[in-house]
Protein backbone atom coordinates (compact mmCIF):
# COMPACT_ATOMS: atom_id res chain seq x y z
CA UNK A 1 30.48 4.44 -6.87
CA UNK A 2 28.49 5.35 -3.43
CA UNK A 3 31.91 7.37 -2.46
CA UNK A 4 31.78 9.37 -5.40
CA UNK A 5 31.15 13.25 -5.19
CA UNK A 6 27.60 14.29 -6.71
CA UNK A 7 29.24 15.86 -10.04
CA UNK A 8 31.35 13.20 -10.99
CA UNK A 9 28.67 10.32 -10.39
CA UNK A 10 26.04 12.91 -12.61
CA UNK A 11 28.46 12.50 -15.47
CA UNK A 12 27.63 8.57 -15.69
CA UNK A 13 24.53 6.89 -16.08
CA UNK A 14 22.03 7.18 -13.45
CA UNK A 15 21.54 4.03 -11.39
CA UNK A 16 17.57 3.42 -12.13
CA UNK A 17 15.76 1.84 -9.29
CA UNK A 18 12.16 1.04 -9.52
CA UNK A 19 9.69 0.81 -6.58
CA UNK A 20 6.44 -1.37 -6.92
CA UNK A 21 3.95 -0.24 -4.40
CA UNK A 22 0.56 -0.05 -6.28
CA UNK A 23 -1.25 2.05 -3.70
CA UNK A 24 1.01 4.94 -3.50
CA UNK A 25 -0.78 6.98 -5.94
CA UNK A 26 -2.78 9.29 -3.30
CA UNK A 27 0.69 9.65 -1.20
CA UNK A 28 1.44 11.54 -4.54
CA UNK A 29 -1.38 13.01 -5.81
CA UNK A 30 -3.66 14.42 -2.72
CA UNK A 31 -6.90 14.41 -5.05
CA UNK A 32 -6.90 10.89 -5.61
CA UNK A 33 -8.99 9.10 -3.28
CA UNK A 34 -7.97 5.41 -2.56
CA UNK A 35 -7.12 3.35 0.13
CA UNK A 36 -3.24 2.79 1.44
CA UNK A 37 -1.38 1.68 4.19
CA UNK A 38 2.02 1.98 5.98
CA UNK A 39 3.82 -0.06 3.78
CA UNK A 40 2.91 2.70 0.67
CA UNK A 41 3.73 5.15 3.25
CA UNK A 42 7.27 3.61 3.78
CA UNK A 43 8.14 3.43 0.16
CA UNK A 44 6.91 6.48 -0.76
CA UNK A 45 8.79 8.20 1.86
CA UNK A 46 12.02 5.97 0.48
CA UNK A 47 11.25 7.05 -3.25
CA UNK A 48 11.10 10.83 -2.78
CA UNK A 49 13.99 11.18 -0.71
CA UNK A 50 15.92 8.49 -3.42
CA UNK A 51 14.95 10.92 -5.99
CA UNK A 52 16.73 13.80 -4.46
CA UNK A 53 20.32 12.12 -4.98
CA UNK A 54 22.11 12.88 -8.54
CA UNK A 55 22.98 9.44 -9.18
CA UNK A 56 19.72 7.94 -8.62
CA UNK A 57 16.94 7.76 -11.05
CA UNK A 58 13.94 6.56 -8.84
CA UNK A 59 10.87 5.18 -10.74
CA UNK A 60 7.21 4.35 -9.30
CA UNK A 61 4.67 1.52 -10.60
CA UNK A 62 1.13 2.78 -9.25
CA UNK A 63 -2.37 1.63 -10.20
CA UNK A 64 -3.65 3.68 -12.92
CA UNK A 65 -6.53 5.82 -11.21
CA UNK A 66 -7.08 7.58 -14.84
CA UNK A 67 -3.74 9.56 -14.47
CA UNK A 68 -1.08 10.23 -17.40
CA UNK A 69 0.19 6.60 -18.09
CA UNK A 70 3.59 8.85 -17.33
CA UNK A 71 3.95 11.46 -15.17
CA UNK A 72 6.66 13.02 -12.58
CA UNK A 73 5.83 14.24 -9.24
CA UNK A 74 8.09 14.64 -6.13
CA UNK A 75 11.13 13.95 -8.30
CA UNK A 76 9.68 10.51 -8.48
CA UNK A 77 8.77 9.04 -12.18
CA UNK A 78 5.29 7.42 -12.05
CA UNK A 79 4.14 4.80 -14.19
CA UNK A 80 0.54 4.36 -14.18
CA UNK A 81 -0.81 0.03 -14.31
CA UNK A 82 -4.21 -1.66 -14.90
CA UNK A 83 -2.68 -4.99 -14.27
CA UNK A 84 -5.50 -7.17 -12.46
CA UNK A 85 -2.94 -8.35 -9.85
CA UNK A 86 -4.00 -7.56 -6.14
CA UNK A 87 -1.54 -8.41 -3.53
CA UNK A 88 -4.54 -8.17 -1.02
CA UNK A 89 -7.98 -10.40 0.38
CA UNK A 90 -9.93 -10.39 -2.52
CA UNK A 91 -12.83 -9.39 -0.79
CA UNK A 92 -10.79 -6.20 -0.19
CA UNK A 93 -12.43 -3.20 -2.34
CA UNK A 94 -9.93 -1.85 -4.41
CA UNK A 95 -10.77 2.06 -4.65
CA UNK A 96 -9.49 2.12 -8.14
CA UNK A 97 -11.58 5.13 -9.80
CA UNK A 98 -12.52 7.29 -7.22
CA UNK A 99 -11.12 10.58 -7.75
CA UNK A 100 -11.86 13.46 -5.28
CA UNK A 101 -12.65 17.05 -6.90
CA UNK A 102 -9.24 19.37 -6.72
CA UNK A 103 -10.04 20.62 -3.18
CA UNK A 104 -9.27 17.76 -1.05
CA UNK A 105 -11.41 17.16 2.90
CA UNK A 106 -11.44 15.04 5.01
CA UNK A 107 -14.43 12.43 4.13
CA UNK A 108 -17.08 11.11 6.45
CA UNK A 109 -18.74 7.68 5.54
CA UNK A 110 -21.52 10.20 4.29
CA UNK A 111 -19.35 12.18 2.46
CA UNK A 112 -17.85 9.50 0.65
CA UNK A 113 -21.38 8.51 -0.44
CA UNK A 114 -22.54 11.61 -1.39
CA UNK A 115 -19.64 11.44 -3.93
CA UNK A 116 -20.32 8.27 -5.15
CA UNK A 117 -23.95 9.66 -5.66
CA UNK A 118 -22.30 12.94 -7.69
CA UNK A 119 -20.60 9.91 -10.33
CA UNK A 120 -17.87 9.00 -8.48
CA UNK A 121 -17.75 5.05 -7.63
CA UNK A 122 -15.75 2.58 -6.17
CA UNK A 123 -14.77 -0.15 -8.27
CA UNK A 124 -13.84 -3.90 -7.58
CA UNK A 125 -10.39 -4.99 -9.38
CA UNK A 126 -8.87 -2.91 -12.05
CA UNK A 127 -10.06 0.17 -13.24
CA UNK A 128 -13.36 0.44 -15.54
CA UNK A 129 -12.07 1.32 -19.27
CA UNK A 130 -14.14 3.93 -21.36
CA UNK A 131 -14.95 1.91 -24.23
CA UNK A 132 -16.17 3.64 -27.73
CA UNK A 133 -17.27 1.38 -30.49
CA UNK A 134 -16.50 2.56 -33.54
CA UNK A 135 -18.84 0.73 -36.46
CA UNK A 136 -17.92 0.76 -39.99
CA UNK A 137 -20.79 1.44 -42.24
CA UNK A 138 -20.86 -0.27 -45.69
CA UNK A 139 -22.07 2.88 -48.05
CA UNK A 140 -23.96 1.14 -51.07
CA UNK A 141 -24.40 3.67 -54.31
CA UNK A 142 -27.89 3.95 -55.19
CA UNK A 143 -27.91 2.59 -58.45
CA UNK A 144 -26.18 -0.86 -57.37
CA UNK A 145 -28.22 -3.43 -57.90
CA UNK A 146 -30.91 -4.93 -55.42
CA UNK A 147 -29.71 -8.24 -55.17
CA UNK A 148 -26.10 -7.00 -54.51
CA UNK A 149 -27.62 -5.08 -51.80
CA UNK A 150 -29.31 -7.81 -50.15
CA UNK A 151 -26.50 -9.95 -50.32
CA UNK A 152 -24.00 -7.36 -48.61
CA UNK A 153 -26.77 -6.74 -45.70
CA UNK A 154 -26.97 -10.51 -45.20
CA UNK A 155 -22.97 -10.69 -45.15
CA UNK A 156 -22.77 -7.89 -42.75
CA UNK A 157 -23.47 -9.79 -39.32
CA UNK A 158 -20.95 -12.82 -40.23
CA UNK A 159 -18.41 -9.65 -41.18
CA UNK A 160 -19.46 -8.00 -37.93
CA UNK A 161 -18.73 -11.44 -35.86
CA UNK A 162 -15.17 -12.39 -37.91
CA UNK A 163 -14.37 -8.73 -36.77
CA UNK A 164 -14.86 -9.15 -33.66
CA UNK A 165 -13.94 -12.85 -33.33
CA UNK A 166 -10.25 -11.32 -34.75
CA UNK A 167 -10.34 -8.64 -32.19
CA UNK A 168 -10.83 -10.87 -29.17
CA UNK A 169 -8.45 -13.40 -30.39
CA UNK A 170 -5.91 -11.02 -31.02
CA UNK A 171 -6.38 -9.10 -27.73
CA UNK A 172 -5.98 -12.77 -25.74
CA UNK A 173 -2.80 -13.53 -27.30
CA UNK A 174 -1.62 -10.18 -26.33
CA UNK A 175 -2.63 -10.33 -22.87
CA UNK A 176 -2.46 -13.93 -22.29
CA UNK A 177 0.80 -14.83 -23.78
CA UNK A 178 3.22 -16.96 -20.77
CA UNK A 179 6.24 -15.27 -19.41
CA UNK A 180 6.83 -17.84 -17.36
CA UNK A 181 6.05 -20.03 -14.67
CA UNK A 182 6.92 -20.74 -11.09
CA UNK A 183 6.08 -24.16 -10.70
CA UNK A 184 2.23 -24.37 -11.80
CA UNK A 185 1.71 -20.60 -11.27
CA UNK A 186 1.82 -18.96 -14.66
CA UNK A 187 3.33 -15.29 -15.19
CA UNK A 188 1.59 -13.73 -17.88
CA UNK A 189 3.46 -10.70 -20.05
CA UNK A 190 1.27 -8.71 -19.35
CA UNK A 191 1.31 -9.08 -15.64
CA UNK A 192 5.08 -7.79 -16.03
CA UNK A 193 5.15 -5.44 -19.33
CA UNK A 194 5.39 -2.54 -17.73
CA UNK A 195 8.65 -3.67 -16.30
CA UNK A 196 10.14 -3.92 -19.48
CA UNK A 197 8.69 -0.52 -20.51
CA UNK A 198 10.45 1.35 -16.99
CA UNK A 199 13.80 -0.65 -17.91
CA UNK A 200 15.29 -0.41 -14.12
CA UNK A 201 18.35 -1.76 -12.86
CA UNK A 202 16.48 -2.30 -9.42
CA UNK A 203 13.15 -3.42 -8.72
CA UNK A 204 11.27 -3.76 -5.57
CA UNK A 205 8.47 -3.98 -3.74
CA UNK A 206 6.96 -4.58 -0.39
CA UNK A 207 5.79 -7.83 1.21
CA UNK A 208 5.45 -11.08 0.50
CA UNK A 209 2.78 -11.92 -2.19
CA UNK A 210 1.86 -12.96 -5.38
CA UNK A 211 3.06 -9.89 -7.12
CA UNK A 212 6.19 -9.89 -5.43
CA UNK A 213 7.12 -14.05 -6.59
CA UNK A 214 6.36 -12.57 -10.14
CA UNK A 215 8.32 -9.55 -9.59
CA UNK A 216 11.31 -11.62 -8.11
CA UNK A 217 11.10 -14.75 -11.41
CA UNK A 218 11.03 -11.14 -13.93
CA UNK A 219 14.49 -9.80 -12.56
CA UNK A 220 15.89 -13.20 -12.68
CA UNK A 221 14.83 -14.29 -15.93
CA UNK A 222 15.67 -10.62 -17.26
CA UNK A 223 19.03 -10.60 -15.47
CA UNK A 224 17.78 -7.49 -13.03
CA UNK A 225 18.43 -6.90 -9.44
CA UNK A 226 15.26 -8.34 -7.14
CA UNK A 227 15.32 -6.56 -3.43
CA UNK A 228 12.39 -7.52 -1.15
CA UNK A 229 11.21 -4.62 1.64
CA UNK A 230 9.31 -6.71 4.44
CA UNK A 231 5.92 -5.75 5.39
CA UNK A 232 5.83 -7.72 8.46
CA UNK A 233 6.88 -10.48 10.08
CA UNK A 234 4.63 -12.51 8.32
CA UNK A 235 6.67 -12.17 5.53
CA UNK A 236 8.92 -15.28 7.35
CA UNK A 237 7.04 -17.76 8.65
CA UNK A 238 7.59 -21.11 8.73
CA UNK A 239 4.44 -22.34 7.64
CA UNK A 240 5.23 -21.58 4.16
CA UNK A 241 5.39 -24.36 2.41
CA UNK A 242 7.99 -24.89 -1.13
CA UNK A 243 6.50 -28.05 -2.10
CA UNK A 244 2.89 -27.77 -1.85
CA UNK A 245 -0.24 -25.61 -2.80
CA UNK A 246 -0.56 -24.59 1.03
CA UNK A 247 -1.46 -20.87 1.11
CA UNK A 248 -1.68 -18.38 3.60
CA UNK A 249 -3.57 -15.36 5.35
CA UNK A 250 -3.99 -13.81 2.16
CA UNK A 251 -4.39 -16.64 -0.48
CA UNK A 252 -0.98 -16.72 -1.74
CA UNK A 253 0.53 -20.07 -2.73
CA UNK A 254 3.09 -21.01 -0.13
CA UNK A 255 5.72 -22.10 -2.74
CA UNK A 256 5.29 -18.51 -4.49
CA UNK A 257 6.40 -16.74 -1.01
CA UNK A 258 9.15 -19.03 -0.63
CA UNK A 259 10.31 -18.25 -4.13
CA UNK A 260 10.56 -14.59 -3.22
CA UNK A 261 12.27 -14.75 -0.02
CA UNK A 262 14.72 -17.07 -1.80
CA UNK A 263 15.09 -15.53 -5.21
CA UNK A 264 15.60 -11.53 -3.72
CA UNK A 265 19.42 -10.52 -4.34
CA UNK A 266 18.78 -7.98 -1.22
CA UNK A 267 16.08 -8.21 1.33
CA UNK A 268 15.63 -4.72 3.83
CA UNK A 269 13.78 -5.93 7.36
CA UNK A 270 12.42 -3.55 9.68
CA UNK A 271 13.22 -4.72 13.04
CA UNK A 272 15.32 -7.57 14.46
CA UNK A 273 12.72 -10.33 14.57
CA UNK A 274 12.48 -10.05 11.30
CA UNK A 275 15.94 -10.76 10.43
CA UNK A 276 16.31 -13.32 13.23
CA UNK A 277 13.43 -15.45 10.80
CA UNK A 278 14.56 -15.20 7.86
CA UNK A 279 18.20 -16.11 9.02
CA UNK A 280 16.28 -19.42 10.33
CA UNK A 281 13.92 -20.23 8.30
CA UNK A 282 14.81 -19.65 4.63
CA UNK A 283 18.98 -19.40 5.47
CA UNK A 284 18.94 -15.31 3.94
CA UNK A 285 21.21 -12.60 5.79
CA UNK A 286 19.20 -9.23 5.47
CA UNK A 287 20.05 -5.45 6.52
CA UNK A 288 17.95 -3.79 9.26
CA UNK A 289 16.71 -0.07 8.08
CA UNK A 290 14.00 1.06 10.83
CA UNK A 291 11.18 2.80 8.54
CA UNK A 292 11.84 6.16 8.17
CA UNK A 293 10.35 9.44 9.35
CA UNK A 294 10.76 12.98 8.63
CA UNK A 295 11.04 14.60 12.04
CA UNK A 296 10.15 18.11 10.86
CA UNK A 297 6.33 18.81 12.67
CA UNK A 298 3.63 19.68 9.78
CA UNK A 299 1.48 20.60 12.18
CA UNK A 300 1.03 22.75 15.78
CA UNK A 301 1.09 19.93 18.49
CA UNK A 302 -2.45 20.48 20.69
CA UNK A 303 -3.80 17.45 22.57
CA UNK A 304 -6.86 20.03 24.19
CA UNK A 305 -8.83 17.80 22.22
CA UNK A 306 -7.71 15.05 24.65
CA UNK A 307 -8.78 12.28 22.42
CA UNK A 308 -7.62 9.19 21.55
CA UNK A 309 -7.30 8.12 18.33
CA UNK A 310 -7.29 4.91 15.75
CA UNK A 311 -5.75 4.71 12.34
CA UNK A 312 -6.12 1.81 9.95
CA UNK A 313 -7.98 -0.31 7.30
CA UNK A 314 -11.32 -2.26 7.77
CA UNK A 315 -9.84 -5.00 7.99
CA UNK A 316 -11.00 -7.52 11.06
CA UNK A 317 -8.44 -10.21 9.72
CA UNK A 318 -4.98 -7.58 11.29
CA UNK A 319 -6.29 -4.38 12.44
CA UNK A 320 -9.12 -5.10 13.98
CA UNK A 321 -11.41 -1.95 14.09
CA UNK A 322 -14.17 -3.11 16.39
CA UNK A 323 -11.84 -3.53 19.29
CA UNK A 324 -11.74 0.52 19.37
CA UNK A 325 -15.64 0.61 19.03
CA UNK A 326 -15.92 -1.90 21.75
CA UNK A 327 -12.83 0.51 24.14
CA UNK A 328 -15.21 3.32 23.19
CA UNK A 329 -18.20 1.48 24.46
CA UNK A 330 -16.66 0.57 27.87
CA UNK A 331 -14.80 4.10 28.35
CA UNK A 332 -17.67 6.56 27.76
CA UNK A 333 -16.05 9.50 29.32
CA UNK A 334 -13.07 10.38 26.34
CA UNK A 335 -13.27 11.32 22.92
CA UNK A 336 -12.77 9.28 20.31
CA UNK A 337 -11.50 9.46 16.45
CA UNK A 338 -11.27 6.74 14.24
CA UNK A 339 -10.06 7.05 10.26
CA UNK A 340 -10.93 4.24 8.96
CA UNK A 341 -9.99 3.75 5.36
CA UNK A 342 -12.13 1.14 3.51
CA UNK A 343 -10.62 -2.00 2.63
CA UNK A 344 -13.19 -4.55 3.51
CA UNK A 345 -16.87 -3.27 2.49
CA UNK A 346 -18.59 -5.76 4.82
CA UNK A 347 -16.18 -5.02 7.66
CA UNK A 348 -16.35 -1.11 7.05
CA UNK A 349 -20.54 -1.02 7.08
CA UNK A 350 -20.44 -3.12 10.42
CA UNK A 351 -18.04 -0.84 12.39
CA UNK A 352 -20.25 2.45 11.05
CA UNK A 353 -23.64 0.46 12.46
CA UNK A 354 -21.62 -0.62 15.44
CA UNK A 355 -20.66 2.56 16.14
CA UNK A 356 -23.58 4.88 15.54
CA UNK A 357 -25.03 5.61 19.33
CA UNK A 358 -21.83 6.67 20.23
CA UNK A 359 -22.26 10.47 20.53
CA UNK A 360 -18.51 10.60 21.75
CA UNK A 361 -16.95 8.51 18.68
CA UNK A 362 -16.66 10.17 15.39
CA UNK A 363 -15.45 8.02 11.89
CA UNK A 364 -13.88 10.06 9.39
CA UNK A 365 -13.66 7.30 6.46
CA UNK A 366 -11.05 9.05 4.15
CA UNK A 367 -8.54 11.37 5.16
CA UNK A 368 -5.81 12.91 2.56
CA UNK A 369 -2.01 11.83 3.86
CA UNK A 370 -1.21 15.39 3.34
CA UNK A 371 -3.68 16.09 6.45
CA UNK A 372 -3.80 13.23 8.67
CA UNK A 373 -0.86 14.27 10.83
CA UNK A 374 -3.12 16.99 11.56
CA UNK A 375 -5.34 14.46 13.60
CA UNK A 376 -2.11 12.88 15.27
CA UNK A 377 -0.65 16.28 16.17
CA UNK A 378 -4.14 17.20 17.91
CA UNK A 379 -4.22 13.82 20.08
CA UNK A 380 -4.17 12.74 23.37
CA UNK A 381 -3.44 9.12 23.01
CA UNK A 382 -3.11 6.49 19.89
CA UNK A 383 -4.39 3.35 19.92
CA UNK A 384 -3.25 0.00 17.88
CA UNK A 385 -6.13 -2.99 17.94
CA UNK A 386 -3.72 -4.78 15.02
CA UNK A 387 -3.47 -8.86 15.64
CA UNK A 388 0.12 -8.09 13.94
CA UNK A 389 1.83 -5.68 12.05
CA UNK A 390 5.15 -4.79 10.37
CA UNK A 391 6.16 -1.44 11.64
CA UNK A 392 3.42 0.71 12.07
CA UNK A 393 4.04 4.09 10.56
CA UNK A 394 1.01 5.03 12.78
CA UNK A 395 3.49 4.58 15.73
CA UNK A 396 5.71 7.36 14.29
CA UNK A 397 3.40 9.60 13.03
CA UNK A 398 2.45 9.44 16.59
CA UNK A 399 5.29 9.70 18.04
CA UNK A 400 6.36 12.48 16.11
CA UNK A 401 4.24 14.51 17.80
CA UNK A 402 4.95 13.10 21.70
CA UNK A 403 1.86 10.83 21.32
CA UNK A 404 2.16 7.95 23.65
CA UNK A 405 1.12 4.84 21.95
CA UNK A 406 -1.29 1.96 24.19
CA UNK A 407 -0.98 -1.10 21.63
CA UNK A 408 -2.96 -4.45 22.12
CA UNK A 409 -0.46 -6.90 20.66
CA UNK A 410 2.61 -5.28 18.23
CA UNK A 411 5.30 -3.55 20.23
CA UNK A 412 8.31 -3.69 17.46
CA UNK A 413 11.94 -3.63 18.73
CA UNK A 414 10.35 -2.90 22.36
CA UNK A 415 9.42 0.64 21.73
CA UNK A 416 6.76 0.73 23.61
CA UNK A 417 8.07 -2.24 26.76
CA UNK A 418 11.49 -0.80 26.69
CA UNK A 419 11.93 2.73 25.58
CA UNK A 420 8.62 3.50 27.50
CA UNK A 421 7.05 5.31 24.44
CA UNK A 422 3.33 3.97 25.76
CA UNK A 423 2.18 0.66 26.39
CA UNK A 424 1.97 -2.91 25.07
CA UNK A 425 -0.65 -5.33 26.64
CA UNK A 426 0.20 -8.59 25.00
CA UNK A 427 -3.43 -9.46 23.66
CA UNK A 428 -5.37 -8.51 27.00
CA UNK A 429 -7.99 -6.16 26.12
CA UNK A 430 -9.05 -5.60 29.45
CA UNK A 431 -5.53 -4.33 30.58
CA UNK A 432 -5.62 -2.01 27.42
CA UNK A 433 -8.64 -0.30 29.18
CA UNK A 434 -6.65 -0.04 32.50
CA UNK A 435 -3.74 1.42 30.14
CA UNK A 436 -5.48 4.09 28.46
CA UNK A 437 -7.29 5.24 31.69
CA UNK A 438 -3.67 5.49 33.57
CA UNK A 439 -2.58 7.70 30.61
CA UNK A 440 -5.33 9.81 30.54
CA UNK A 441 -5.33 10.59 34.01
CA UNK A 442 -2.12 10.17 35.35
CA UNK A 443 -0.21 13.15 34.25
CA UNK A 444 3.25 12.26 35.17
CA UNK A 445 3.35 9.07 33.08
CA UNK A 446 1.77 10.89 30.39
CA UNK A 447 4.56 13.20 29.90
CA UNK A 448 7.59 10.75 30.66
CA UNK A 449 5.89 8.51 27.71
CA UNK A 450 5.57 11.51 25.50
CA UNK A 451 9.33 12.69 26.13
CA UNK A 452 10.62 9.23 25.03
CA UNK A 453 8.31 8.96 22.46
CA UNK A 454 10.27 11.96 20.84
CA UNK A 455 13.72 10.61 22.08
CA UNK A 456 12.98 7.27 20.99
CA UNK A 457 11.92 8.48 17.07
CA UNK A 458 15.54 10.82 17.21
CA UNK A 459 17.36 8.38 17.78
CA UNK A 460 16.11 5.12 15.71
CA UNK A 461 13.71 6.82 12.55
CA UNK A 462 15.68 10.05 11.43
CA UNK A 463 15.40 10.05 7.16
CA UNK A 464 17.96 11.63 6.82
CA UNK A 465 20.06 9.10 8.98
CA UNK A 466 18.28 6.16 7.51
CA UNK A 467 17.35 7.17 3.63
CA UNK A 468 21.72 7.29 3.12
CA UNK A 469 21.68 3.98 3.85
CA UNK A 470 19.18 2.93 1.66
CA UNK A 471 20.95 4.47 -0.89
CA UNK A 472 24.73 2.88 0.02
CA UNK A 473 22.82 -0.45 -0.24
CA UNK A 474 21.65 -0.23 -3.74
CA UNK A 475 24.62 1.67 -5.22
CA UNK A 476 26.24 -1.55 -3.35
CA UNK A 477 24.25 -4.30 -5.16
């Protein structure tokens, strides 16, 4: 089928894939404020170029942000979900409901609060619901007689409560009715409805989690293709545990992970490390796709600004925000820029207080993905404080535009030790300071970086290289 020519493979049915990345909503929709990552980045990027094949009918499960429950953007078919599963900490804020006004900026922590203040506010878990109670109103004719009029007034609260008693019973056998189970973790229908109502050939999803096990025992049990996109290493380790309730990082039940790893008829890793574990530890031969990047500049490239820049979540548990504040404390003399999107509340106040007498340090708390490569085209240098990561698609973005990249711990596939796109430091803060000052001063290594930085991304992170095989893949499976 893959060597078919586009007009004979539109006269059969398309193949439908469907991608489940519940943060991708604002990758589509500028004017939806929420948080996201690389990973929704990656599969977004995968979806819309998918969608641009004849054969392919390419499908999107988002959180429901109060968009059409349906609605086609990018070529890409979006299904809108208030499911209540969170493949995240759960003292991660889930940015469910906040919708920015048609003309989209780039949001300071003030800014955001200002909106919130305006009737816009974050919400914890699924989405609030807009809920209209409709009574019913027993109309009694005048000339009825008094005693049947008490008697219906004194029946109408025990109506009233076997109304609602009906309704709530009613609503919990919808919602709570069993799928399934893997092992003593239930799967309710409802957590995996809307997969029946998208009807895909293909599903999958990013990561290793929760949603992903439930995702994985759905395609089985409804005799549909399962493939897994890793997130990260992570994804592999050995720690998880099949037997036990052992959980990791995140909360997830080890057994759960191990299903997915195990249970996905096609897994896509990013680098070679991440094959090389799950080959040992769970036995599972896997196809290396670097994530890909569209090459084409969106923006003039101007590092004038000369500063150096951090991208990523509030999250202390991987990315690790306060490391910049602290490199911005102990190198006074550069500009810095962090966007921070807000994942952990606690985390996110603590960096703003932390980083308030700073005159040289500004925190933009939400920027639009239709803008940000704006900030990476105008950079000197990026910096990566993660404890681990995946593939960063922070590294490309920079990179795109001849950004050298100093990270503190993740170098994937030796980008940055071996094709001399920046620097790695292998968990010694102190040498990232020495890094970053050679950089920024030494303007010799600063270009040779910068050159391979481009060379590097040509080579490994083309789309259009990369998306074709994507493609070949699923046609394949």
């Amino acid at each position: 089928m893959s060597g078919q020519s586009p007009a004979a493979a539109s006269k059969e049915r398309k193949l439908r894939i469907c991608a489940v990345s519940l943060y991708s909503y604002p990758l589509f929709n500028p004017a939806c404020i929420s948080p996201f990552g690389g990973s929704e980045v990656r599969i977004s990027l995968i979806a819309r170029e998918l969608a641009k094949y004849p054969d392919l009918d390419v499908h999107l499960v988002v959180f429901d942000h109060g968009q059409p429950k349906l609605e086609v953007r990018d070529g890409v078919t979006l299904h809108s979900w208030s499911g209540k599963y969170c493949p995240i900490r759960a003292d991660h804020v889930s940015v469910n409901a906040l919708v920015q006004p048609q003309s989209a900026t780039d949001m300071t922590d003030a800014a955001v609060a200002a909106q919130a203040q305006a009737g816009v506010s974050l919400v914890t878990g699924s989405p609030r619901l807009s809920l209209r109670w409709h009574q019913t109103r027993l109309r009694i004719k005048s000339h009825s007689p008094r005693f049947v009029v008490s008697l219906v007034r004194r029946l109408r609260p025990l109506s009233a409560a076997l109304a609602s008693f009906r309704h709530r019973t009613a609503a919990f056998l919808r919602e709570e009715s069993l799928f399934g189970s893997i092992q003593s973790h239930a799967i309710r229908l409802a957590d995996v409805r809307i997969y029946d109502e998208v009807g895909a050939d293909i599903y999958l999803t990013h990561g290793n989690h929760d949603l992903a096990a439930a995702l994985a025992y759905y395609c089985r049990k409804r005799g549909r293709k399962y493939v897994m996109l890793s997130a990260s290493d992570h994804d592999f380790i050995a720690a998880h545990d099949a037997e036990t309730n052992s959980t990791d990082m995140y909360g997830s039940l080890g057994f759960l992970l191990v299903y997915t790893v195990k249970n996905a008829d096609l897994i896509f890793v990013q680098t070679g490390r991440q094959a090389e574990l799950a080959r040992t530890y769970f036995g599972r031969d896997t196809i290396i796709i670097p994530n890909p990047v569209d090459l084409t500049p969106r923006f003039p490239r101007s590092s004038a600004t000369g500063k150096i820049l951090w991208v990523g979540k509030s999250d202390d548990l991987i990315k690790q925000p306060e490391l910049f504040v602290d490199l911005a404390h102990r190198k006074p003399e550069y500009e810095y820029l962090m966007i921070m999107n807000l994942a952990v509340d606690s985390v996110h106040r603590r960096i703003l207080e932390k980083s308030r007498d700073l005159s040289r340090l500004k925190v933009l708390t939400y920027v639009p993905f239709d803008r940000v490569e704006k900030y990476f085209a105008e950079a000197a240098l990026f910096v990566n404080t993660s404890a681990f990561e995946g593939f960063p698609n922070t590294f490309l973005q920079a990179m795109k535009y001849g950004v050298p990249v100093v990270s503190l711990m993740v170098d994937p596939d030796g980008m940055l030790a071996r094709h001399g796109c920046g620097a790695v430091c292998d968990g010694d803060f102190d040498r990232l300071e020495r890094e970053v000052s050679l950089l920024m001063s030494d303007r010799s290594r600063y270009l040779h970086a910068s050159d391979c930085c481009r060379a590097y991304l040509a080579r490994y992170h083309d789309k259009d290289i990369l998306v074709p095989k994507y493609r070949e893949a699923l046609l394949n499976l």
